[in-house]
Structure formats: C-alpha cells, structure tokens
Amino acid sequence: MRKNFKLNTLTILLLTCHSLINAQERSLERSLLEIDVQRAGENTDTEKLTSECLKLIQEFNSPEEMGKIYTEIAVIYSQNGMKDPDKTVEYCEKALKYPIDLETACQMYVFWGDALQFKYWNLRGEEFTFARQQILQSCLKGLKIIWDNKIPKERQRLTAVNIIDFDGPLNDPFYKELLEKHKQEIEVRKKIDLQNKLIQHRDALIEKCAFLYSNTSNDLIELRQLSERILQNSNAVDELIDSVKVKIKQIKE
Amino acid sequence: MTKSKTVVSIIVMAFNCLMVELGMAQEIHYSPKDSLQKEPSSRSPVKKRVSLFPRESGMVAAEVNIFIFKVKSETVATTPSDRSRTQIGIGEEVTCSIIPASIPASLTANWSENTGNGKVSPAMGTSTTFTASQSPSTSRVRVRVGGVECTLNFTVIAPNGILYSPDNADSPDYPRIPGPPNLFIGNGRYFPVTIQPTTVSFCNVEFRENKPGNNITWPDGTNDNGVSAGQPPFRVLQNNGGVSDHISGPLRPYNRLYNGSNYVTFTFAINVPLEYKNNLGAWTEFMSGIRNNHARFYTATGACALRAVGNNIQNSAYRGPWQN
C-alpha cells in the first residue's frame, strides 16, 4: 500500500512537471507572438523588439527555446526592408545553431541569402564573385535540407480535416474510431502543409541561385562545384543546375 | 560609347493603375561626349535607353537607362478564380512579382510588409510570397527597385459564417436494421460545410468547434451531461469547403422517449461555437453557439432527424427506429 502511494505520488509529480513544461512552452510561444505582432515592416522598432526577445532568454534557455527566440529576431530583421542585413545574418546564423524545425531552418537560409544578396548587390567583378559564393552557400545549405527530405516536385493538393459532432459517451468505441480517423486526417494535412512550405522555400532558393547568374555569361561551373560539395548528391546537383537554367531563361524572357 | 563608373538610380515616377502598380527606375550613366545624340528606344516597351549629350563643351553628358516595371499579385489559392483580388483571407498567401523579372544588374528589389503584421519571403528578388496575418488587417506590401517604391494594398478579412449543404453520406454506424421490433433510436449523417465568405480563401486558417457540451434530460428522466463537449480542429480546402460535419449520436434505447405514460417527441440542440486561431495564437469566435448549432429531432415513434443550423438550415430525413 505504501509502495502504491509512493508510485501514485511519483506519477502525480511527473504529470505536474509535464504540464508545467507544457505551460512554459505555451508561454514562450505566446510571448514571442506578442512580440511578433508588433512588427511593422520598415517601421518596426527593431532594437526594442530584439531586446524584448533577448530578455526571454533569462527565462527560456533550453536549446529549443533559444532556437525559437533567435528565429523570431531573425524574422524581425528580415522583414524590416533590409535596413540591417548584418543583423539578419547574425540571427539567422544563431538560430541555425540550435535545434529548430525543418521548415524554420529552411526559412532561415532564405532570409540569410536575402541579407547577403542585399549587402553585396552593388559589388562587381571579383568582389561580386566572392560575395556570390557566400550567398550560394546559404542557398545550398537550405536546399540540402529540402533535398534530403525528398519532397515532391509540385505543390500538393490540400486535404480536409473534417468536423465531428457525436452526442454519445466519450468512451463509445465508435467515437474512438472517429477520433482516430480525425487524428490521421490532421497528420496528413500537416504533412502536406509542410511539403508545400518546403516547396515554396526551394523555389525561392533556386530563384536566388538563378538571379546570381542571370546577369553574367558564367556557365554555372562555379555553381556545380559548390553544390557538389554542399549537396553531396549528384542527382540533386543535376536537378538544381537544370532548374537554375530554366529559371535564368525565364528571367531573361 | 564608354559607360561611366557612376550609376545613379533616381525615382522618375510611380503611380497606381487600378490593381497594378507601375514604377519606373532610371539609371544615369555619365559619358564625356560633347555633342547631342539621341539613341532610339529599345524595342522592349519596358526598357528605354536615352543618351543626352550637351551642345556646349565642358558639360557632362548623360546616358540614361530607364527600367520600367510593374508589380502584379496573384493569390496562391487557385480558388476563388479571381487571383488578382486584393481582398484576401487571414493567413492567405499571395505571390507578388516584378514584371519584367530581368531587372538590370545594377538594381535590386527588396520587399517588406509594413502595416498588417504579414510576412514576405524571400525579402529579396523579383518575386516574393506575401503571407497575410492570421488576424484581420490592412496590409501594404512594398517593393523597392533602385530608388523606386511601389506598393500593393491588401484587405485581410476573417471568416464570418458557415453554410451547410444537404447531408450527402451516412455516418459509418448508420443505417441499422430497421424495426420492428423498435428497440433503438438514433441517426448519423455527413453535412458538407463551406466557411464564409467564399470571395477569399481560408485554407491556411486553423479552425475548431468549441463545444461547451449540453446537458440533456430525456423524457424517461435519464440525464446526459456535457453532451458532445470538445474542441475538434478542422481545416478547409482552397474553396473553404471540402469538409463535412459528421453529426451523429449512438444507438439509444427507444425507452428514452417514454415519459412514464407515453412515448413522446423530443428535441435537443448542441451549441457549436466556431473559432479560428488568430495571430496571437488565441482562439477567436466568429460564430456563436446560438448562431451555429446541431439539433436532433425524435418522433414519438422513434424516428430521428438531424438539423444543421448556420447561415442556413439543413435537415436530414427521419430514420429509425432500429432493431439493433
């Protein structure tokens, strides 16, 4: 009996800790959203919002939480009309050092590439060639994540998540069956939403690569060499080069 | 002609033309010529090169490259069919592009959204995807090409209703074997729904029913408390439909309708407030449980019909009673 009591106490303690962790997780999400809604593009008070984000580190400092906080700061800087590309690069880089989800990681590489592109757009000659390699590296690292996850070529059609109104007891076997089906629908939809987001990032990164070569007579040797080194997948390299060629053609038209 | 080292981009003009915005960027190249020449315009309607050289010696001549562009927007959702619309749903995505995409190497295009808490990605390039806020707002997407700025304005709206279509399928546990003997009552049907308005797409919105649960006392005195309580999430397709509301109940004994002396008619409704998740991650009601509810109608003989009430009303046929 005493043993059972101890076990029950332990279970309650564990459950309490679990809910506290969840509450804290929600609280960070909420705090970041409260900061995020203050973004106003070029009119954003980036210093104030950055400082508010950084303050959260005192309370939320697990690797996952740090990743979320730096991601938000990177978003703030990336959305302010590229007034401070160095800060965008800094915080994208910081966010990527922490465990962030797949989609966010790709987004960080897109913004990183944006910032470098803005920073170096007026360089010419050898300086531009050097800068282009830096921009390409951020693009290719993002593309590697996408290729490694084998997403479809085209955006996927969305699937629905249906609604349930069952007026019987919650332990009814049929209701449980409905809930299981509903759970599967949610999972399928989440997967499609993620794939479509990654496709959007992939297209943005490829377009960035194409833009870098659209105004030169460069034959993409440099792009091939870099992508062989970063993507480490010959099929992916061929596919990328082909996509970039198509994009360049589209841009020139 | 030798092109100079200095390239200056200046704003010539930017004006609105209905939903398409036009901008014109100039590159000025200074050139040490001392006679007036005029080069013919490029064949392209969007690129012009004009070289002006002063008559008097000692003056600096200028070659002016004019890059004229327009900005267009197209919703990612292919339904509704008007993809150039500027009224969009919360969370909706719009591709914004510069035309032509072949902007000169000396110019760059960067994007931002300045008023509505939306996002643009990428922030650099000849096109971007603008994702609207998850809350109603007015969004101003700006692109800056050289020194020229163009904006696209979007009105971002929230859902405001639900339309039910006639029930079109059976719940997997219905129909049962019809009576007599008349032992059980109940019904279950699927009602397709469409979130309103359909002039925009809410395919990127998280919805849920936030059912508080209703207390029911059957004619035989049985109490069912917190009936159908729960917050099942749901997601719609680009046309705000493609989703069905599964309205059903378990088989219940026919005796539930017996009030001690007779079998009687009986009705109850489940309140179904509808909510969407806003940009703060908070659930926001857009249809109260009074405006949106699901009723069950039982006849004294044990038949059951379902009713979905939203912006309209749809009734199923009466079915039952059942043997099992």
Coordinates of C-alpha atoms in Angstrom, one line a residue:
Chain A
M1 CA 0.0 0.0 0.0
R2 CA 2.8 2.3 1.0
K3 CA 4.6 1.4 -2.3
N4 CA 1.4 2.2 -4.3
F5 CA 1.1 5.5 -2.5
K6 CA 4.7 6.3 -3.5
L7 CA 4.1 5.3 -7.1
N8 CA 0.9 7.4 -7.2
T9 CA 2.8 10.4 -5.7
L10 CA 5.5 10.0 -8.3
T11 CA 3.0 9.8 -11.1
I12 CA 1.3 12.9 -9.9
L13 CA 4.6 14.7 -9.6
L14 CA 5.7 13.7 -13.1
L15 CA 2.3 14.7 -14.6
T16 CA 2.6 18.1 -12.8
C17 CA 6.1 18.6 -14.2
H18 CA 4.9 17.6 -17.6
S19 CA 2.0 20.1 -17.5
L20 CA 4.4 22.8 -16.1
I21 CA 6.8 22.2 -19.0
N22 CA 3.8 22.4 -21.5
A23 CA 2.6 25.6 -19.8
Q24 CA 6.1 27.1 -20.1
E25 CA 6.3 26.1 -23.8
R26 CA 3.0 27.8 -24.4
S27 CA 4.2 30.8 -22.5
L28 CA 7.3 31.2 -24.7
E29 CA 5.1 30.8 -27.9
R30 CA 2.7 33.4 -26.6
S31 CA 5.5 35.8 -25.6
L32 CA 7.1 35.5 -29.0
L33 CA 3.7 36.0 -30.7
E34 CA 3.1 39.1 -28.6
I35 CA 6.4 40.5 -29.8
D36 CA 5.8 39.4 -33.4
V37 CA 2.5 41.3 -33.6
Q38 CA 4.5 44.5 -33.0
R39 CA 6.4 44.0 -36.3
A40 CA 5.5 46.8 -38.8
G41 CA 7.9 46.1 -41.6
E42 CA 10.2 49.2 -42.2
N43 CA 8.6 51.0 -39.3
T44 CA 9.5 48.2 -36.8
D45 CA 11.4 49.3 -33.7
T46 CA 13.9 46.5 -34.2
E47 CA 16.0 47.4 -31.2
K48 CA 13.1 47.3 -28.8
L49 CA 11.7 44.1 -30.1
T50 CA 15.2 42.4 -30.2
S51 CA 15.7 43.5 -26.6
E52 CA 12.3 42.1 -25.6
C53 CA 13.2 38.8 -27.3
L54 CA 16.6 38.6 -25.7
K55 CA 15.1 39.2 -22.3
L56 CA 13.1 36.0 -22.7
I57 CA 16.4 34.1 -22.6
Q58 CA 16.6 34.7 -18.9
E59 CA 13.5 32.5 -18.5
F60 CA 13.6 30.3 -21.5
N61 CA 17.1 29.0 -22.3
S62 CA 16.9 25.4 -23.4
P63 CA 18.5 24.8 -26.8
E64 CA 15.0 24.5 -28.4
E65 CA 13.8 27.7 -26.7
M66 CA 17.0 29.6 -27.7
G67 CA 16.4 28.5 -31.3
K68 CA 12.8 29.9 -31.2
I69 CA 14.0 33.2 -29.7
Y70 CA 16.8 33.8 -32.3
T71 CA 14.4 32.7 -35.1
E72 CA 12.0 35.5 -34.0
I73 CA 14.7 38.1 -34.0
A74 CA 15.9 36.9 -37.5
V75 CA 12.3 37.3 -38.7
I76 CA 12.1 40.8 -37.2
Y77 CA 15.2 41.9 -39.1
S78 CA 14.4 40.1 -42.3
Q79 CA 11.1 41.9 -42.5
N80 CA 12.2 45.5 -42.0
G81 CA 13.1 46.3 -45.6
M82 CA 16.7 45.0 -45.2
K83 CA 17.7 48.0 -43.1
D84 CA 20.2 45.9 -41.2
P85 CA 21.3 42.9 -43.3
D86 CA 24.2 42.1 -40.9
K87 CA 21.7 41.6 -38.0
T88 CA 19.6 39.4 -40.2
V89 CA 22.7 37.2 -41.0
E90 CA 23.8 37.2 -37.3
Y91 CA 20.4 36.0 -36.0
C92 CA 19.8 33.5 -38.8
E93 CA 23.2 32.0 -38.1
K94 CA 22.5 31.9 -34.3
A95 CA 19.0 30.3 -34.8
L96 CA 20.5 27.6 -37.0
K97 CA 23.0 26.6 -34.3
Y98 CA 20.1 25.4 -32.2
P99 CA 17.6 22.6 -32.8
I100 CA 14.8 24.3 -34.9
D101 CA 12.3 22.6 -37.0
L102 CA 12.9 21.7 -40.7
E103 CA 10.7 24.4 -42.1
T104 CA 12.1 27.2 -39.9
A105 CA 15.6 26.1 -40.8
C106 CA 14.9 26.5 -44.5
Q107 CA 13.3 29.9 -43.8
M108 CA 16.4 31.0 -42.0
Y109 CA 18.6 30.1 -45.0
V110 CA 16.2 32.1 -47.3
F111 CA 16.5 35.1 -45.1
W112 CA 20.2 34.7 -44.7
G113 CA 20.6 34.6 -48.5
D114 CA 18.3 37.7 -48.8
A115 CA 20.5 39.6 -46.4
L116 CA 23.7 38.7 -48.1
Q117 CA 22.2 39.5 -51.5
F118 CA 21.2 42.9 -50.3
K119 CA 24.5 43.6 -48.7
Y120 CA 26.5 42.7 -51.8
W121 CA 24.2 43.7 -54.6
N122 CA 26.4 46.6 -55.8
L123 CA 29.7 44.7 -55.9
R124 CA 31.2 44.0 -59.2
G125 CA 34.0 41.8 -60.7
E126 CA 36.0 39.6 -58.3
E127 CA 34.4 41.1 -55.3
F128 CA 31.0 40.0 -56.6
T129 CA 32.3 36.6 -57.4
F130 CA 33.4 36.1 -53.8
A131 CA 30.2 37.5 -52.5
R132 CA 28.2 35.3 -54.8
Q133 CA 29.9 32.2 -53.3
Q134 CA 28.8 33.3 -49.9
I135 CA 25.2 33.8 -51.0
L136 CA 25.2 30.5 -52.8
Q137 CA 26.4 28.7 -49.7
S138 CA 23.4 29.8 -47.7
C139 CA 21.1 28.8 -50.5
L140 CA 22.7 25.4 -51.0
K141 CA 22.6 24.6 -47.3
G142 CA 18.9 25.3 -47.3
L143 CA 18.4 23.3 -50.5
K144 CA 20.3 20.4 -48.9
I145 CA 17.8 20.2 -46.1
I146 CA 15.0 20.2 -48.6
W147 CA 16.5 17.6 -50.9
D148 CA 17.4 15.3 -48.0
N149 CA 13.7 15.3 -47.1
K150 CA 12.6 14.2 -50.5
I151 CA 9.7 16.5 -51.1
P152 CA 7.5 16.3 -54.3
K153 CA 8.3 18.5 -57.3
E154 CA 4.9 20.3 -57.3
R155 CA 2.7 21.8 -54.6
Q156 CA 0.4 19.1 -53.2
R157 CA -3.4 19.4 -53.2
L158 CA -4.7 20.2 -49.7
T159 CA -6.7 17.6 -47.9
A160 CA -9.5 18.4 -45.4
V161 CA -9.8 17.8 -41.7
N162 CA -13.4 17.0 -41.1
I163 CA -15.6 18.0 -38.1
I164 CA -17.1 15.7 -35.5
D165 CA -20.3 16.2 -33.5
F166 CA -21.1 13.0 -31.7
D167 CA -23.5 13.2 -28.9
G168 CA -22.7 9.9 -27.2
P169 CA -20.4 9.0 -24.4
L170 CA -16.7 9.7 -24.9
N171 CA -15.7 6.1 -24.3
D172 CA -18.1 4.9 -27.1
P173 CA -15.9 2.6 -29.4
F174 CA -17.4 4.3 -32.5
Y175 CA -16.4 7.7 -31.2
K176 CA -12.9 6.5 -30.5
E177 CA -12.8 5.2 -34.1
L178 CA -13.9 8.7 -35.4
L179 CA -11.2 10.4 -33.3
E180 CA -8.6 8.1 -34.7
K181 CA -9.6 8.9 -38.2
H182 CA -9.7 12.6 -37.4
K183 CA -6.2 12.3 -36.0
Q184 CA -5.0 10.7 -39.2
E185 CA -6.6 13.5 -41.2
I186 CA -4.7 16.1 -39.1
E187 CA -1.4 14.3 -39.7
V188 CA -1.9 14.0 -43.5
R189 CA -2.8 17.7 -43.7
K190 CA 0.2 18.7 -41.5
K191 CA 2.5 16.8 -43.8
I192 CA 1.1 18.4 -47.0
D193 CA 1.3 21.9 -45.4
L194 CA 4.9 21.2 -44.5
Q195 CA 5.7 19.9 -48.0
N196 CA 4.1 22.9 -49.6
K197 CA 6.1 25.3 -47.4
L198 CA 9.3 23.5 -48.3
I199 CA 8.5 23.7 -52.0
Q200 CA 8.0 27.4 -51.6
H201 CA 11.4 27.7 -49.9
R202 CA 13.0 25.5 -52.5
D203 CA 11.7 27.7 -55.3
A204 CA 12.9 30.8 -53.6
L205 CA 16.3 29.4 -53.1
I206 CA 16.6 28.2 -56.7
E207 CA 15.4 31.6 -57.9
K208 CA 18.1 33.2 -55.8
C209 CA 20.7 31.0 -57.4
A210 CA 19.4 31.8 -60.9
F211 CA 19.3 35.5 -60.1
L212 CA 23.0 35.4 -59.2
Y213 CA 23.9 34.1 -62.6
S214 CA 21.2 35.8 -64.7
N215 CA 23.4 38.8 -65.5
T216 CA 26.6 37.0 -66.3
S217 CA 27.8 34.8 -69.0
N218 CA 29.0 32.3 -66.4
D219 CA 28.4 28.7 -67.4
L220 CA 27.4 27.6 -63.9
I221 CA 30.7 25.7 -63.3
E222 CA 31.1 27.5 -60.0
L223 CA 27.5 26.6 -59.0
R224 CA 28.1 23.0 -59.9
Q225 CA 31.3 22.8 -57.9
L226 CA 29.8 24.4 -54.8
S227 CA 26.6 22.4 -55.0
E228 CA 28.6 19.1 -55.4
R229 CA 30.4 20.0 -52.2
I230 CA 27.4 21.0 -50.2
L231 CA 24.6 18.9 -51.5
Q232 CA 26.7 15.7 -51.9
N233 CA 24.2 14.2 -54.2
S234 CA 24.8 14.1 -57.9
N235 CA 21.1 13.7 -58.8
A236 CA 20.3 16.8 -56.7
V237 CA 23.1 18.7 -58.3
D238 CA 21.9 17.9 -61.8
E239 CA 18.4 18.7 -60.9
L240 CA 19.5 22.1 -59.4
I241 CA 21.5 23.0 -62.4
D242 CA 18.6 22.2 -64.7
S243 CA 16.2 24.2 -62.6
V244 CA 18.6 27.2 -62.4
K245 CA 18.9 27.1 -66.2
V246 CA 15.2 27.1 -66.7
K247 CA 14.8 30.0 -64.2
I248 CA 17.6 32.0 -65.9
K249 CA 15.8 31.6 -69.2
Q250 CA 12.5 32.7 -67.6
I251 CA 14.2 35.7 -66.0
K252 CA 15.8 36.7 -69.4
E253 CA 12.5 36.4 -71.2
Chain B
M1 CA 30.4 54.7 -76.2
T2 CA 32.1 54.2 -72.9
K3 CA 29.8 53.8 -70.0
S4 CA 30.8 55.6 -66.9
K5 CA 31.6 54.2 -63.5
T6 CA 28.9 56.0 -61.7
V7 CA 25.4 54.7 -61.8
V8 CA 22.7 56.7 -60.1
S9 CA 19.2 55.4 -59.7
I10 CA 16.6 58.1 -59.3
I11 CA 12.9 58.0 -59.0
V12 CA 11.1 59.1 -62.1
M13 CA 7.6 58.2 -61.3
A14 CA 5.4 55.7 -59.6
F15 CA 1.7 55.5 -60.0
N16 CA -1.3 53.3 -59.4
C17 CA -3.2 51.8 -62.2
L18 CA -6.2 50.0 -60.7
M19 CA -4.8 46.9 -59.1
V20 CA -1.5 47.0 -61.0
E21 CA 1.2 49.4 -59.8
L22 CA 3.7 50.8 -62.2
G23 CA 7.1 52.1 -61.4
M24 CA 10.0 53.4 -63.4
A25 CA 13.6 53.4 -62.3
Q26 CA 16.3 55.3 -64.1
E27 CA 20.0 54.5 -64.3
I28 CA 22.1 57.5 -65.3
H29 CA 25.5 56.9 -66.9
Y30 CA 27.7 59.9 -67.4
S31 CA 29.7 60.0 -70.5
P32 CA 32.2 62.5 -71.8
K33 CA 30.6 63.3 -75.2
D34 CA 30.3 66.8 -76.4
S35 CA 27.6 66.5 -79.0
L36 CA 23.9 65.9 -78.7
Q37 CA 22.8 62.4 -79.7
K38 CA 19.6 60.6 -79.2
E39 CA 19.6 56.8 -79.3
P40 CA 16.5 55.1 -80.4
S41 CA 14.4 53.5 -77.6
S42 CA 14.8 49.8 -77.1
R43 CA 12.2 47.6 -78.7
S44 CA 11.2 46.4 -75.3
P45 CA 8.3 48.5 -74.0
V46 CA 9.7 48.3 -70.5
K47 CA 13.3 49.3 -71.1
K48 CA 14.4 52.5 -72.6
R49 CA 17.8 53.9 -73.1
V50 CA 18.2 57.7 -73.8
S51 CA 21.5 59.3 -74.2
L52 CA 21.7 63.0 -73.9
F53 CA 24.9 64.9 -74.7
P54 CA 25.3 68.7 -74.2
R55 CA 25.8 71.0 -77.1
E56 CA 28.4 73.1 -75.2
S57 CA 31.8 71.7 -74.5
G58 CA 32.7 71.4 -70.8
M59 CA 29.4 70.0 -69.8
V60 CA 29.0 66.4 -68.7
A61 CA 26.9 64.2 -70.9
A62 CA 24.5 61.6 -69.6
E63 CA 23.2 58.3 -70.9
V64 CA 20.0 57.4 -69.2
N65 CA 18.8 53.8 -68.9
I66 CA 15.2 53.7 -67.9
F67 CA 13.8 50.5 -66.4
I68 CA 10.1 50.5 -66.3
F69 CA 8.4 47.8 -64.3
K70 CA 5.1 46.9 -62.9
V71 CA 4.2 44.8 -59.9
K72 CA 1.5 42.2 -60.0
S73 CA -0.1 40.0 -57.4
E74 CA -1.6 36.5 -57.8
T75 CA -3.1 34.5 -54.9
V76 CA -1.5 31.1 -54.4
A77 CA -5.0 29.6 -53.9
T78 CA -6.5 29.0 -57.4
T79 CA -10.0 29.2 -55.9
P80 CA -11.7 31.8 -55.9
S81 CA -10.9 32.2 -59.6
D82 CA -10.1 35.9 -59.3
R83 CA -6.5 35.5 -58.4
S84 CA -5.6 39.2 -58.8
R85 CA -8.0 40.2 -56.0
T86 CA -6.7 42.4 -53.2
Q87 CA -9.2 41.2 -50.6
I88 CA -7.8 38.1 -49.1
G89 CA -8.4 35.7 -46.2
I90 CA -6.4 35.7 -43.0
G91 CA -3.3 33.6 -43.5
E92 CA -3.8 33.7 -47.2
E93 CA -0.7 33.6 -49.5
V94 CA -0.1 35.9 -52.4
T95 CA 2.7 35.8 -54.9
C96 CA 3.9 39.4 -55.7
S97 CA 6.1 39.8 -58.8
I98 CA 8.0 42.5 -60.7
I99 CA 7.5 42.4 -64.4
P100 CA 9.8 42.1 -66.2
A101 CA 11.9 39.8 -64.0
S102 CA 15.0 40.8 -65.8
I103 CA 16.0 43.8 -63.7
P104 CA 19.3 45.3 -64.5
A105 CA 22.4 44.1 -62.5
S106 CA 22.8 47.5 -61.1
L107 CA 19.4 47.4 -59.4
T108 CA 18.0 45.3 -56.7
A109 CA 14.4 44.6 -55.5
N110 CA 13.6 44.2 -51.8
W111 CA 10.2 43.6 -50.3
S112 CA 8.5 44.3 -47.0
E113 CA 5.1 44.4 -45.5
N114 CA 4.6 47.5 -43.4
T115 CA 1.2 47.7 -41.8
G116 CA -0.6 44.4 -41.4
N117 CA 1.8 42.1 -39.5
G118 CA 2.2 39.8 -42.5
K119 CA 5.4 38.3 -43.8
V120 CA 7.3 38.3 -47.1
S121 CA 9.6 35.5 -48.2
P122 CA 12.0 35.9 -49.8
A123 CA 12.6 39.5 -48.9
M124 CA 14.9 40.0 -52.0
G125 CA 14.3 39.1 -55.6
T126 CA 11.9 39.7 -58.4
S127 CA 9.1 37.9 -56.7
T128 CA 8.0 37.1 -53.2
T129 CA 5.3 35.3 -51.3
F130 CA 3.3 37.5 -49.0
T131 CA 1.6 35.6 -46.2
A132 CA -1.2 37.6 -44.6
S133 CA -1.5 37.9 -40.8
Q134 CA -3.8 35.4 -39.0
S135 CA -5.9 38.4 -37.9
P136 CA -7.9 40.9 -40.0
S137 CA -5.8 43.8 -41.1
T138 CA -4.8 46.1 -43.9
S139 CA -1.5 45.1 -45.5
R140 CA 0.8 47.2 -47.5
V141 CA 3.4 45.2 -49.4
R142 CA 6.2 47.4 -50.7
V143 CA 8.9 46.6 -53.2
R144 CA 11.8 48.9 -53.7
V145 CA 13.7 48.7 -57.0
G146 CA 16.6 51.0 -57.2
G147 CA 15.2 54.2 -55.8
V148 CA 11.6 53.5 -56.8
E149 CA 9.0 52.2 -54.4
C150 CA 5.7 50.5 -55.4
T151 CA 3.1 49.2 -53.1
L152 CA 0.3 46.7 -53.2
N153 CA -2.5 47.1 -50.7
F154 CA -4.5 44.1 -49.4
T155 CA -7.5 43.9 -47.1
V156 CA -7.2 40.9 -44.9
I157 CA -10.6 39.6 -43.7
A158 CA -11.6 37.0 -41.1
P159 CA -14.3 34.3 -41.6
N160 CA -17.8 35.3 -40.7
G161 CA -20.1 32.3 -41.2
I162 CA -20.7 28.7 -42.2
L163 CA -23.0 27.4 -44.9
Y164 CA -24.3 23.8 -44.8
S165 CA -25.0 21.7 -47.9
P166 CA -27.6 19.0 -47.8
D167 CA -26.4 15.8 -46.0
N168 CA -24.8 13.5 -48.5
A169 CA -23.4 10.5 -46.7
D170 CA -24.1 8.1 -43.9
S171 CA -22.2 8.0 -40.7
P172 CA -20.3 4.6 -40.7
D173 CA -22.5 3.3 -37.9
Y174 CA -25.8 4.0 -39.8
P175 CA -28.2 2.9 -41.1
R176 CA -29.0 0.0 -38.8
I177 CA -31.5 -2.8 -39.3
P178 CA -35.0 -1.2 -39.2
G179 CA -37.6 -2.2 -36.7
P180 CA -39.9 -3.7 -35.7
P181 CA -39.1 -4.6 -33.1
N182 CA -38.4 -0.9 -32.3
L183 CA -35.6 -1.2 -29.8
F184 CA -33.2 1.6 -30.6
I185 CA -33.2 5.2 -31.8
G186 CA -30.5 7.4 -33.4
N187 CA -29.2 8.8 -36.7
G188 CA -25.9 9.9 -38.2
R189 CA -25.1 11.8 -41.4
Y190 CA -22.4 14.0 -43.0
F191 CA -23.3 17.6 -43.9
P192 CA -20.7 19.3 -46.2
V193 CA -19.8 22.8 -45.0
T194 CA -18.4 25.9 -46.5
I195 CA -16.8 28.6 -44.4
Q196 CA -17.9 32.1 -45.4
P197 CA -17.2 34.3 -47.3
T198 CA -16.1 32.4 -50.3
T199 CA -14.7 35.5 -52.0
V200 CA -11.4 34.8 -50.3
S201 CA -9.6 31.6 -49.2
F202 CA -9.2 30.4 -45.6
C203 CA -7.2 27.3 -46.5
N204 CA -4.3 28.4 -44.2
V205 CA -6.5 29.0 -41.2
E206 CA -6.8 26.7 -38.2
F207 CA -10.5 26.3 -37.2
R208 CA -12.2 24.5 -34.3
E209 CA -15.6 23.9 -32.9
N210 CA -15.5 24.9 -29.2
K211 CA -18.5 22.9 -27.9
P212 CA -19.2 23.5 -24.3
G213 CA -21.3 20.4 -24.0
N214 CA -25.0 20.4 -23.4
N215 CA -27.0 18.8 -20.6
I216 CA -29.9 16.7 -21.8
T217 CA -32.7 15.2 -19.7
W218 CA -34.5 12.6 -21.7
P219 CA -38.3 12.0 -21.4
D220 CA -37.6 8.9 -19.2
G221 CA -35.6 11.1 -16.8
T222 CA -32.1 10.0 -17.9
N223 CA -29.6 12.8 -17.7
D224 CA -26.8 13.1 -20.3
N225 CA -24.4 15.8 -19.2
G226 CA -21.8 17.6 -21.2
V227 CA -23.0 16.0 -24.4
S228 CA -20.6 16.4 -27.4
A229 CA -18.2 18.6 -25.4
G230 CA -14.9 19.1 -27.1
Q231 CA -12.7 21.2 -29.4
P232 CA -12.1 19.2 -32.6
P233 CA -10.0 21.2 -35.0
F234 CA -10.8 21.3 -38.7
R235 CA -9.2 22.6 -41.9
V236 CA -10.8 23.6 -45.2
L237 CA -9.6 23.4 -48.8
Q238 CA -8.9 26.4 -51.0
N239 CA -12.6 26.9 -51.7
N240 CA -13.3 27.0 -48.0
G241 CA -15.2 23.7 -48.4
G242 CA -14.2 20.1 -48.9
V243 CA -15.1 19.4 -45.3
S244 CA -18.0 17.6 -43.8
D245 CA -19.6 17.9 -40.4
H246 CA -20.3 14.5 -39.0
I247 CA -23.4 14.8 -36.9
S248 CA -24.4 11.7 -35.1
G249 CA -25.4 10.0 -31.9
P250 CA -25.0 6.5 -30.6
L251 CA -27.8 4.0 -30.6
R252 CA -30.0 4.7 -27.6
P253 CA -32.8 2.6 -26.2
Y254 CA -36.2 3.6 -27.6
N255 CA -37.4 3.8 -23.9
R256 CA -35.5 7.1 -23.6
L257 CA -38.6 8.6 -25.2
Y258 CA -41.1 7.1 -22.7
N259 CA -42.2 9.6 -20.1
G260 CA -43.9 7.1 -17.9
S261 CA -47.2 7.1 -19.7
N262 CA -46.5 7.6 -23.4
Y263 CA -43.7 7.7 -26.0
V264 CA -43.3 11.4 -26.8
T265 CA -41.5 13.6 -29.3
F266 CA -38.2 15.1 -28.1
T267 CA -35.7 17.6 -29.4
F268 CA -32.3 18.9 -28.2
A269 CA -29.6 21.0 -29.7
I270 CA -25.8 21.0 -29.4
N271 CA -24.3 24.5 -29.4
V272 CA -21.3 24.7 -31.7
P273 CA -19.4 28.0 -31.5
L274 CA -16.9 28.3 -34.3
E275 CA -13.4 29.7 -33.8
Y276 CA -10.2 30.5 -35.7
K277 CA -6.7 30.9 -34.4
N278 CA -5.5 34.5 -34.6
N279 CA -2.0 36.0 -34.9
L280 CA -1.6 35.7 -31.2
G281 CA -2.3 32.1 -31.2
A282 CA -5.6 32.8 -29.4
W283 CA -8.9 31.1 -30.5
T284 CA -11.3 33.8 -31.7
E285 CA -15.1 33.1 -32.1
F286 CA -16.7 34.0 -35.4
M287 CA -20.0 32.1 -35.0
S288 CA -21.6 31.8 -31.6
G289 CA -23.2 28.6 -30.4
I290 CA -26.6 30.3 -30.8
R291 CA -25.9 31.0 -34.5
N292 CA -24.3 27.7 -35.2
N293 CA -25.9 24.6 -33.6
H294 CA -26.8 21.0 -34.4
A295 CA -30.3 19.7 -33.4
R296 CA -31.7 16.2 -33.1
F297 CA -35.5 15.7 -33.6
Y298 CA -37.1 12.5 -32.3
T299 CA -40.7 11.5 -33.1
A300 CA -42.8 9.6 -30.7
T301 CA -42.5 6.5 -32.9
G302 CA -38.7 6.6 -32.6
A303 CA -37.5 8.2 -35.9
C304 CA -34.7 10.7 -35.7
A305 CA -33.7 13.6 -37.9
L306 CA -30.7 15.9 -37.7
R307 CA -30.6 19.6 -38.3
A308 CA -27.6 21.8 -39.0
V309 CA -28.1 25.5 -38.3
G310 CA -25.5 28.1 -39.5
N311 CA -26.0 30.8 -42.1
N312 CA -28.7 28.5 -43.4
I313 CA -30.6 25.4 -42.2
Q314 CA -30.3 21.9 -43.5
N315 CA -32.4 18.9 -42.3
S316 CA -31.7 15.3 -42.8
A317 CA -34.5 12.7 -43.4
Y318 CA -36.1 10.9 -40.4
R319 CA -34.7 7.4 -39.9
G320 CA -35.3 4.6 -37.4
P321 CA -36.3 3.2 -35.1
W322 CA -33.9 0.3 -35.3
Q323 CA -33.8 -3.4 -34.3
N324 CA -30.1 -3.1 -33.4

